[in-house]
Short mmCIF file of C-alpha atoms in Angstrom, two decimals:
data_model
loop_
_atom_site.label_atom_id
_atom_site.label_comp_id
_atom_site.label_asym_id
_atom_site.label_seq_id
_atom_site.Cartn_x
_atom_site.Cartn_y
_atom_site.Cartn_z
CA MET X 1 195.71 -142.46 -32.32
CA ARG X 2 198.50 -140.58 -30.61
CA PHE X 3 198.49 -137.02 -29.74
CA SER X 4 200.74 -134.28 -30.89
CA PRO X 5 202.84 -132.74 -28.09
CA ARG X 6 201.22 -129.51 -28.83
CA VAL X 7 197.85 -131.10 -27.96
CA PRO X 8 197.20 -129.92 -24.25
CA HIS X 9 196.96 -132.74 -21.66
CA ILE X 10 194.43 -131.74 -18.92
CA LEU X 11 194.30 -133.45 -15.66
CA HIS X 12 191.09 -133.07 -13.66
CA VAL X 13 191.18 -133.80 -10.12
CA THR X 14 187.82 -134.22 -8.19
CA GLN X 15 186.35 -135.46 -4.93
CA PRO X 16 183.29 -135.96 -4.84
CA VAL X 17 182.32 -138.49 -7.26
CA GLU X 18 178.55 -138.30 -7.23
CA GLY X 19 175.95 -135.41 -7.26
CA GLY X 20 176.14 -132.31 -9.10
CA VAL X 21 180.10 -131.85 -9.21
CA ALA X 22 180.50 -135.26 -10.57
CA ARG X 23 177.95 -134.39 -13.37
CA VAL X 24 179.66 -131.20 -14.08
CA VAL X 25 183.14 -133.00 -14.39
CA ALA X 26 181.56 -135.93 -16.46
CA ASP X 27 179.92 -133.54 -18.88
CA LEU X 28 182.99 -131.22 -19.13
CA VAL X 29 185.38 -134.11 -19.91
CA ALA X 30 183.06 -135.61 -22.59
CA ALA X 31 182.93 -132.28 -24.20
CA GLN X 32 186.75 -131.79 -23.97
CA LEU X 33 187.27 -135.26 -25.37
CA ALA X 34 184.95 -134.89 -28.19
CA ALA X 35 186.90 -131.57 -29.03
CA GLY X 36 190.06 -133.48 -29.35
CA LEU X 37 191.66 -132.54 -25.95
CA ARG X 38 193.80 -135.19 -24.14
CA VAL X 39 192.14 -135.72 -20.64
CA THR X 40 192.81 -137.68 -17.61
CA VAL X 41 190.93 -137.75 -14.37
CA ALA X 42 192.20 -138.52 -10.97
CA CYS X 43 189.38 -139.42 -8.48
CA PRO X 44 188.30 -141.94 -5.98
CA GLU X 45 186.72 -145.16 -7.25
CA GLY X 46 182.90 -145.46 -6.84
CA GLY X 47 179.90 -143.04 -7.13
CA THR X 48 178.57 -142.32 -10.58
CA LEU X 49 181.51 -140.48 -11.94
CA THR X 50 184.07 -143.24 -12.65
CA GLU X 51 181.49 -145.30 -14.73
CA ALA X 52 180.47 -142.12 -16.74
CA LEU X 53 184.09 -141.16 -17.49
CA ARG X 54 185.20 -144.56 -18.81
CA ALA X 55 181.92 -144.80 -20.82
CA ALA X 56 183.17 -141.52 -22.54
CA GLY X 57 186.46 -142.90 -23.18
CA CYS X 58 188.39 -141.06 -20.62
CA THR X 59 191.56 -142.47 -18.69
CA VAL X 60 190.68 -142.53 -15.17
CA LEU X 61 193.23 -142.94 -12.40
CA ARG X 62 192.49 -143.96 -8.88
CA TRP X 63 193.16 -141.22 -6.36
CA ASP X 64 192.06 -142.45 -2.84
CA ALA X 65 190.70 -139.37 -0.93
CA THR X 66 188.04 -138.71 1.58
CA ARG X 67 185.43 -136.07 1.13
CA SER X 68 186.59 -134.07 4.10
CA PRO X 69 190.05 -132.91 5.12
CA GLY X 70 191.69 -134.72 8.04
CA HIS X 71 194.63 -136.82 9.10
CA ARG X 72 194.74 -138.63 5.75
CA LEU X 73 195.47 -135.29 3.89
CA PRO X 74 199.20 -135.69 3.71
CA GLY X 75 199.03 -139.22 2.18
CA GLU X 76 196.32 -137.96 -0.28
CA VAL X 77 198.68 -135.06 -1.33
CA ARG X 78 201.43 -137.57 -1.80
CA ARG X 79 199.48 -139.88 -3.94
CA LEU X 80 198.37 -137.01 -6.14
CA ALA X 81 201.88 -135.75 -6.43
CA ARG X 82 202.97 -139.38 -7.66
CA ILE X 83 200.07 -139.09 -10.24
CA LEU X 84 201.29 -135.73 -11.46
CA ARG X 85 204.79 -137.17 -12.03
CA GLU X 86 203.46 -140.18 -13.86
CA VAL X 87 200.85 -138.14 -16.05
CA ARG X 88 202.92 -134.78 -16.62
CA PRO X 89 199.96 -132.85 -17.63
CA HIS X 90 200.17 -129.34 -19.16
CA LEU X 91 197.37 -128.07 -16.79
CA VAL X 92 195.46 -129.29 -13.63
CA HIS X 93 191.79 -128.42 -13.04
CA ALA X 94 190.62 -129.24 -9.42
CA HIS X 95 186.87 -129.41 -8.65
CA SER X 96 185.48 -128.61 -5.22
CA ALA X 97 187.04 -128.06 -1.72
CA LYS X 98 188.97 -131.22 -1.01
CA ALA X 99 190.31 -131.75 -4.54
CA GLY X 100 191.27 -128.00 -4.72
CA LEU X 101 193.14 -128.53 -1.34
CA ALA X 102 195.07 -131.54 -2.20
CA ALA X 103 195.91 -130.43 -5.81
CA ARG X 104 197.05 -127.11 -4.92
CA LEU X 105 199.28 -128.54 -2.21
CA ALA X 106 200.81 -131.00 -4.58
CA VAL X 107 201.24 -128.65 -7.48
CA ARG X 108 202.28 -125.46 -5.51
CA GLY X 109 202.33 -123.29 -8.56
CA GLY X 110 204.50 -125.63 -10.55
CA LEU X 111 201.91 -125.97 -13.26
CA PRO X 112 198.91 -123.83 -14.43
CA THR X 113 196.24 -124.72 -12.03
CA VAL X 114 192.58 -123.98 -12.24
CA PHE X 115 190.50 -124.21 -9.13
CA GLN X 116 186.67 -124.44 -9.26
CA PRO X 117 185.05 -124.34 -5.82
CA HIS X 118 181.45 -125.34 -7.03
CA ALA X 119 180.37 -123.41 -3.85
CA TRP X 120 182.67 -122.42 -1.06
CA SER X 121 183.44 -124.89 1.64
CA PHE X 122 183.36 -122.37 4.40
CA GLU X 123 179.64 -121.73 3.64
CA ALA X 124 179.02 -125.48 4.49
CA ALA X 125 180.61 -125.37 7.87
CA GLN X 126 180.34 -123.79 11.13
CA GLY X 127 182.65 -122.46 13.91
CA ILE X 128 186.37 -123.24 14.01
CA VAL X 129 185.93 -125.44 10.82
CA ALA X 130 184.55 -122.65 8.77
CA ARG X 131 187.32 -120.32 9.93
CA LEU X 132 189.99 -122.81 9.11
CA ALA X 133 188.30 -123.41 5.56
CA LEU X 134 188.19 -119.67 4.92
CA GLY X 135 191.85 -119.30 6.07
CA TRP X 136 192.94 -122.00 3.68
CA GLU X 137 191.12 -120.53 0.72
CA ARG X 138 192.72 -117.17 1.29
CA LEU X 139 196.11 -119.01 1.48
CA GLY X 140 195.45 -121.37 -1.21
CA ALA X 141 194.67 -118.65 -3.89
CA ARG X 142 198.21 -117.86 -4.51
CA TRP X 143 198.60 -121.41 -5.99
CA ALA X 144 195.64 -121.07 -8.44
CA THR X 145 196.36 -119.58 -11.80
CA ARG X 146 192.63 -119.13 -12.16
CA VAL X 147 189.70 -119.61 -9.76
CA VAL X 148 186.57 -120.36 -11.82
CA CYS X 149 183.18 -119.57 -10.16
CA VAL X 150 179.99 -120.84 -11.63
CA SER X 151 178.21 -117.64 -10.63
CA GLU X 152 179.00 -113.99 -10.28
CA ALA X 153 177.58 -114.39 -6.66
CA GLU X 154 180.09 -117.10 -5.87
CA ARG X 155 182.85 -114.72 -7.00
CA GLN X 156 181.63 -111.71 -5.00
CA THR X 157 181.27 -114.13 -1.94
CA GLY X 158 184.86 -114.92 -2.40
CA GLU X 159 186.05 -111.26 -2.74
CA ARG X 160 183.90 -110.24 0.29
CA CYS X 161 185.51 -112.90 2.43
CA GLY X 162 188.99 -111.81 1.68
CA ILE X 163 190.11 -114.27 -1.07
CA ASP X 164 192.38 -112.48 -3.44
CA ALA X 165 192.30 -114.54 -6.60
CA PRO X 166 192.62 -114.26 -10.52
CA TRP X 167 188.72 -114.83 -11.19
CA ARG X 168 186.96 -116.16 -14.07
CA VAL X 169 183.08 -116.69 -14.02
CA VAL X 170 181.76 -119.63 -16.16
CA PRO X 171 178.12 -120.41 -15.36
CA ASN X 172 177.19 -124.02 -15.27
CA GLY X 173 175.63 -125.44 -18.36
CA VAL X 174 173.48 -128.55 -19.10
CA ASP X 175 172.87 -130.75 -22.23
CA THR X 176 169.93 -129.25 -23.79
CA VAL X 177 169.48 -132.37 -26.06
CA ARG X 178 169.24 -134.82 -23.17
CA PHE X 179 167.12 -132.34 -20.95
CA ARG X 180 164.32 -131.28 -23.24
CA PRO X 181 160.54 -131.26 -22.96
CA GLU X 182 159.85 -134.07 -25.31
CA GLY X 183 160.38 -137.67 -24.15
CA ASP X 184 159.43 -140.20 -21.43
CA ASP X 185 158.24 -139.11 -17.95
CA SER X 186 157.64 -140.77 -14.60
CA ARG X 187 154.07 -139.62 -14.06
CA SER X 188 151.75 -141.88 -12.16
CA GLY X 189 148.67 -140.99 -10.17
CA PRO X 190 146.28 -137.98 -10.07
CA GLY X 191 146.94 -134.57 -8.44
CA PRO X 192 149.78 -131.99 -9.05
CA LEU X 193 153.26 -133.31 -8.72
CA VAL X 194 156.13 -131.36 -7.17
CA VAL X 195 159.62 -132.91 -7.72
CA CYS X 196 162.86 -132.04 -6.01
CA VAL X 197 166.12 -133.46 -7.37
CA GLY X 198 169.28 -133.26 -5.30
CA ARG X 199 171.45 -134.96 -2.70
CA LEU X 200 169.54 -135.65 0.43
CA CYS X 201 171.65 -133.17 2.78
CA ARG X 202 171.62 -130.08 4.68
CA GLN X 203 172.71 -128.04 1.73
CA LYS X 204 169.69 -128.85 -0.35
CA GLY X 205 167.14 -127.98 2.31
CA GLN X 206 164.73 -130.91 1.83
CA ASP X 207 163.91 -130.60 5.45
CA VAL X 208 162.61 -127.16 4.83
CA LEU X 209 160.47 -128.55 2.00
CA LEU X 210 159.03 -131.15 4.26
CA GLN X 211 158.13 -128.56 6.82
CA ALA X 212 156.36 -126.67 4.07
CA TRP X 213 154.66 -129.55 2.53
CA PRO X 214 151.60 -129.89 4.96
CA GLU X 215 150.42 -126.54 4.06
CA VAL X 216 150.57 -127.18 0.36
CA GLU X 217 148.54 -130.44 0.98
CA ARG X 218 146.06 -128.46 2.98
CA GLN X 219 145.53 -126.12 0.00
CA LEU X 220 145.67 -128.51 -2.67
CA ALA X 221 144.05 -131.91 -2.06
CA GLY X 222 145.89 -134.76 -3.86
CA ALA X 223 149.22 -132.83 -4.04
CA ARG X 224 152.17 -135.18 -4.38
CA LEU X 225 155.89 -134.74 -3.56
CA VAL X 226 158.74 -136.72 -4.99
CA LEU X 227 162.31 -136.38 -3.60
CA VAL X 228 164.86 -137.76 -6.10
CA GLY X 229 168.19 -138.51 -4.79
CA GLU X 230 170.07 -140.19 -1.88
CA GLY X 231 172.41 -138.81 0.72
CA PRO X 232 173.39 -138.70 4.29
CA ASP X 233 170.16 -137.19 5.49
CA ALA X 234 167.86 -139.83 3.94
CA ASP X 235 166.77 -141.70 7.00
CA ARG X 236 165.95 -138.56 8.99
CA LEU X 237 164.15 -136.92 6.13
CA ARG X 238 162.09 -140.25 5.59
CA SER X 239 161.33 -140.42 9.44
CA CYS X 240 159.57 -136.88 9.36
CA ALA X 241 157.96 -137.09 5.86
CA PRO X 242 154.08 -137.01 5.43
CA ALA X 243 152.59 -140.20 3.62
CA SER X 244 152.18 -138.17 0.40
CA VAL X 245 155.97 -137.79 -0.08
CA VAL X 246 157.70 -140.41 -2.12
CA PHE X 247 161.48 -141.12 -1.92
CA ALA X 248 162.50 -142.19 -5.37
CA GLY X 249 166.19 -142.78 -4.73
CA ALA X 250 169.08 -141.87 -6.92
CA ALA X 251 168.08 -141.66 -10.61
CA PRO X 252 170.74 -142.35 -13.38
CA ASP X 253 168.65 -139.95 -15.65
CA ALA X 254 166.55 -137.38 -13.84
CA ALA X 255 164.95 -135.95 -17.05
CA PRO X 256 161.89 -138.11 -16.95
CA TRP X 257 161.22 -136.80 -13.39
CA TYR X 258 161.47 -133.18 -14.63
CA ARG X 259 159.12 -133.88 -17.49
CA ALA X 260 156.59 -135.50 -15.11
CA ALA X 261 156.62 -132.64 -12.77
CA ASP X 262 153.93 -129.64 -12.67
CA LEU X 263 156.64 -127.87 -10.62
CA VAL X 264 160.29 -128.32 -9.55
CA VAL X 265 161.76 -127.16 -6.37
CA LEU X 266 165.21 -126.83 -4.73
CA PRO X 267 165.24 -125.07 -1.33
CA SER X 268 169.05 -125.02 -0.99
CA ARG X 269 170.76 -123.17 2.06
CA TRP X 270 173.74 -122.40 -0.21
CA GLU X 271 174.86 -123.03 -3.88
CA GLY X 272 177.24 -122.25 -6.38
CA MET X 273 174.94 -122.84 -9.28
CA ALA X 274 172.89 -125.97 -8.86
CA LEU X 275 172.32 -128.08 -12.04
CA ALA X 276 168.85 -129.19 -11.21
CA PRO X 277 167.02 -125.76 -11.75
CA LEU X 278 168.92 -125.57 -14.96
CA GLU X 279 167.88 -129.09 -16.01
CA ALA X 280 164.39 -128.61 -15.12
CA MET X 281 164.08 -125.35 -17.18
CA ALA X 282 165.67 -126.99 -20.08
CA CYS X 283 162.66 -129.60 -19.74
CA ALA X 284 160.55 -126.54 -19.88
CA ARG X 285 159.33 -126.90 -16.32
CA PRO X 286 158.98 -123.97 -13.82
CA VAL X 287 161.30 -124.33 -10.68
CA VAL X 288 161.17 -122.49 -7.31
CA VAL X 289 164.58 -121.95 -5.73
CA THR X 290 165.82 -119.98 -2.64
CA ASP X 291 167.50 -116.69 -2.69
CA VAL X 292 171.06 -117.84 -2.23
CA ASP X 293 174.16 -117.45 -4.20
CA GLY X 294 173.93 -118.87 -7.58
CA ALA X 295 170.43 -119.92 -7.28
CA ARG X 296 169.01 -116.60 -8.32
CA GLU X 297 171.34 -116.13 -11.21
CA SER X 298 170.16 -119.48 -12.62
CA LEU X 299 166.53 -117.95 -13.11
CA PRO X 300 165.60 -115.48 -15.88
CA PRO X 301 165.06 -112.18 -14.13
CA GLU X 302 161.39 -111.99 -15.03
CA GLN X 303 160.78 -115.06 -12.94
CA LEU X 304 161.99 -113.92 -9.67
CA PRO X 305 158.66 -112.55 -8.27
CA TYR X 306 157.27 -116.00 -8.74
CA CYS X 307 160.04 -118.40 -8.29
CA LEU X 308 162.41 -117.00 -5.80
CA VAL X 309 161.88 -117.48 -1.96
CA PRO X 310 163.93 -116.74 1.15
CA PRO X 311 166.02 -119.61 2.37
CA GLU X 312 164.81 -121.54 5.52
CA ASP X 313 161.31 -120.18 5.27
CA PRO X 314 158.70 -122.92 5.07
CA GLY X 315 155.74 -120.44 4.86
CA ALA X 316 157.18 -118.56 2.13
CA LEU X 317 157.97 -121.70 0.15
CA ALA X 318 154.55 -123.08 0.77
CA ARG X 319 152.79 -120.09 -0.63
CA ALA X 320 155.19 -119.83 -3.79
CA LEU X 321 154.44 -123.59 -4.44
CA THR X 322 150.70 -123.39 -3.99
CA ALA X 323 150.46 -120.14 -6.00
CA LEU X 324 152.16 -121.73 -9.06
CA LEU X 325 150.39 -125.05 -8.71
CA ARG X 326 146.96 -123.30 -8.89
CA ASP X 327 147.98 -121.42 -12.08
CA GLU X 328 148.46 -123.77 -15.01
CA PRO X 329 148.81 -121.01 -17.68
CA LEU X 330 151.44 -119.19 -15.71
CA ARG X 331 153.34 -122.58 -14.98
CA ALA X 332 153.29 -123.00 -18.93
CA ALA X 333 154.61 -119.67 -19.64
CA LEU X 334 157.29 -119.85 -17.08
CA GLY X 335 158.37 -123.32 -18.38
CA ALA X 336 158.61 -122.12 -21.96
CA GLN X 337 160.53 -118.98 -20.84
CA GLY X 338 162.97 -121.08 -18.77
CA ARG X 339 163.68 -123.41 -21.85
CA ARG X 340 164.65 -120.18 -23.74
CA HIS X 341 166.83 -118.88 -21.07
CA VAL X 342 168.79 -122.20 -20.74
CA LEU X 343 169.30 -122.31 -24.44
CA ALA X 344 170.69 -118.83 -24.59
CA ALA X 345 172.69 -118.77 -21.30
CA HIS X 346 173.37 -122.30 -19.97
CA ASP X 347 173.87 -124.67 -22.76
CA LEU X 348 176.74 -127.04 -22.04
CA ARG X 349 178.58 -126.31 -25.22
CA GLN X 350 178.81 -122.54 -24.12
CA THR X 351 180.20 -123.78 -20.79
CA ALA X 352 182.68 -126.16 -22.24
CA ASP X 353 183.96 -123.52 -24.76
CA ALA X 354 184.41 -120.98 -21.96
CA VAL X 355 186.57 -123.31 -19.93
CA THR X 356 188.59 -124.24 -22.90
CA ASP X 357 189.14 -120.36 -23.43
CA VAL X 358 190.51 -120.31 -19.85
CA TYR X 359 192.84 -123.19 -20.77
CA ARG X 360 193.94 -121.53 -23.96
CA GLU X 361 194.74 -118.41 -22.13
CA LEU X 362 197.00 -120.08 -19.51
CA LEU X 363 198.76 -122.50 -21.81
CA GLY X 364 199.29 -119.78 -24.51
CA GLU X 365 200.86 -117.45 -21.69
CA LEU X 366 202.83 -120.19 -20.10
CA HIS X 367 203.78 -123.03 -22.44
CA GLY X 368 203.01 -121.98 -25.96
CA VAL X 369 200.56 -125.07 -26.18
CA VAL X 370 198.00 -124.58 -28.76
CA VAL X 371 194.48 -125.41 -27.49
CA ALA X 372 193.34 -126.26 -31.19
CA PRO X 373 193.99 -130.07 -30.67
CA VAL X 374 195.24 -132.04 -33.71
CA ALA X 375 195.18 -135.75 -33.61
CA VAL X 376 198.21 -137.46 -35.25
CA PRO X 377 197.50 -140.92 -36.84
CA ASN X 378 199.50 -143.76 -35.84
#
């Protein structure tokens, strides 16, 4: 079929192409295609994203870009500008820091531009790099028609750091059909099982979890820990992990691991709003997270006394894990409560609708394009 000129054409620009950001983009694009929008994605080849997008029937254009800014940035901006001239979208939606930097430099206010940081880059950096990243975000906000944050805490951090932007908060959502209590799991062996799903990197804090784990083992004989994911810290983490820790590698579908777990943990140092806690709760599994932006907002308020611990505190993390592993009725109650919470507040359909509302607002204001797509038969 061909599309009416009044059907909005959305260009998503993203780097990275794996991990949580890639899953958010893939889920959002699939929902938008199903709703009848015309969608194109510009991203690097590789990772898990391009395969997922093509499986959903999305047009994917190769945009070679590194994950971090550097001397290649001018060429990356020029390549993206060429894509913009070829695609001629109605609206650009840029995901994460690098794509947000390149897209806003390429567009410079010429089109409605939505920037979604998925956690602020200056929180991930230190020293001069952090100062430069914050300086750019303050400057680049003038070229974002909307900045979409995945948590209220992420928005507040931006404001507190001097970013003056037209904000919108749209919490992350997950597929509550794919992530559900019923289905296959990956359980094997006796003893309580703790699962951590996430990229093996400093942000996700698996090193803190490995520091906490010997105390959990001392309190609970036979306890097992599985780290699901890959990343730049994989070799370092393996070198310091006890024998009871299993590195499962990247999983195309983490749902069986969530269902196998007695308890899920994500000890992040910073977040926008991670998907793993939402996915775990959708599978009716209790989850322990650290008290950082976005993570605390992902929990039902009633669970904070049991499931929220300070970041970078192995002792507090060990105590929380041990207490929950010893209390099966509490885990069951928290799991059921978490499932209800995700269905009410973090269903993927709600997220996709909220993002579409942002598009409708911008395109209605600036182009008169109706975000109520109508397919025109050939």
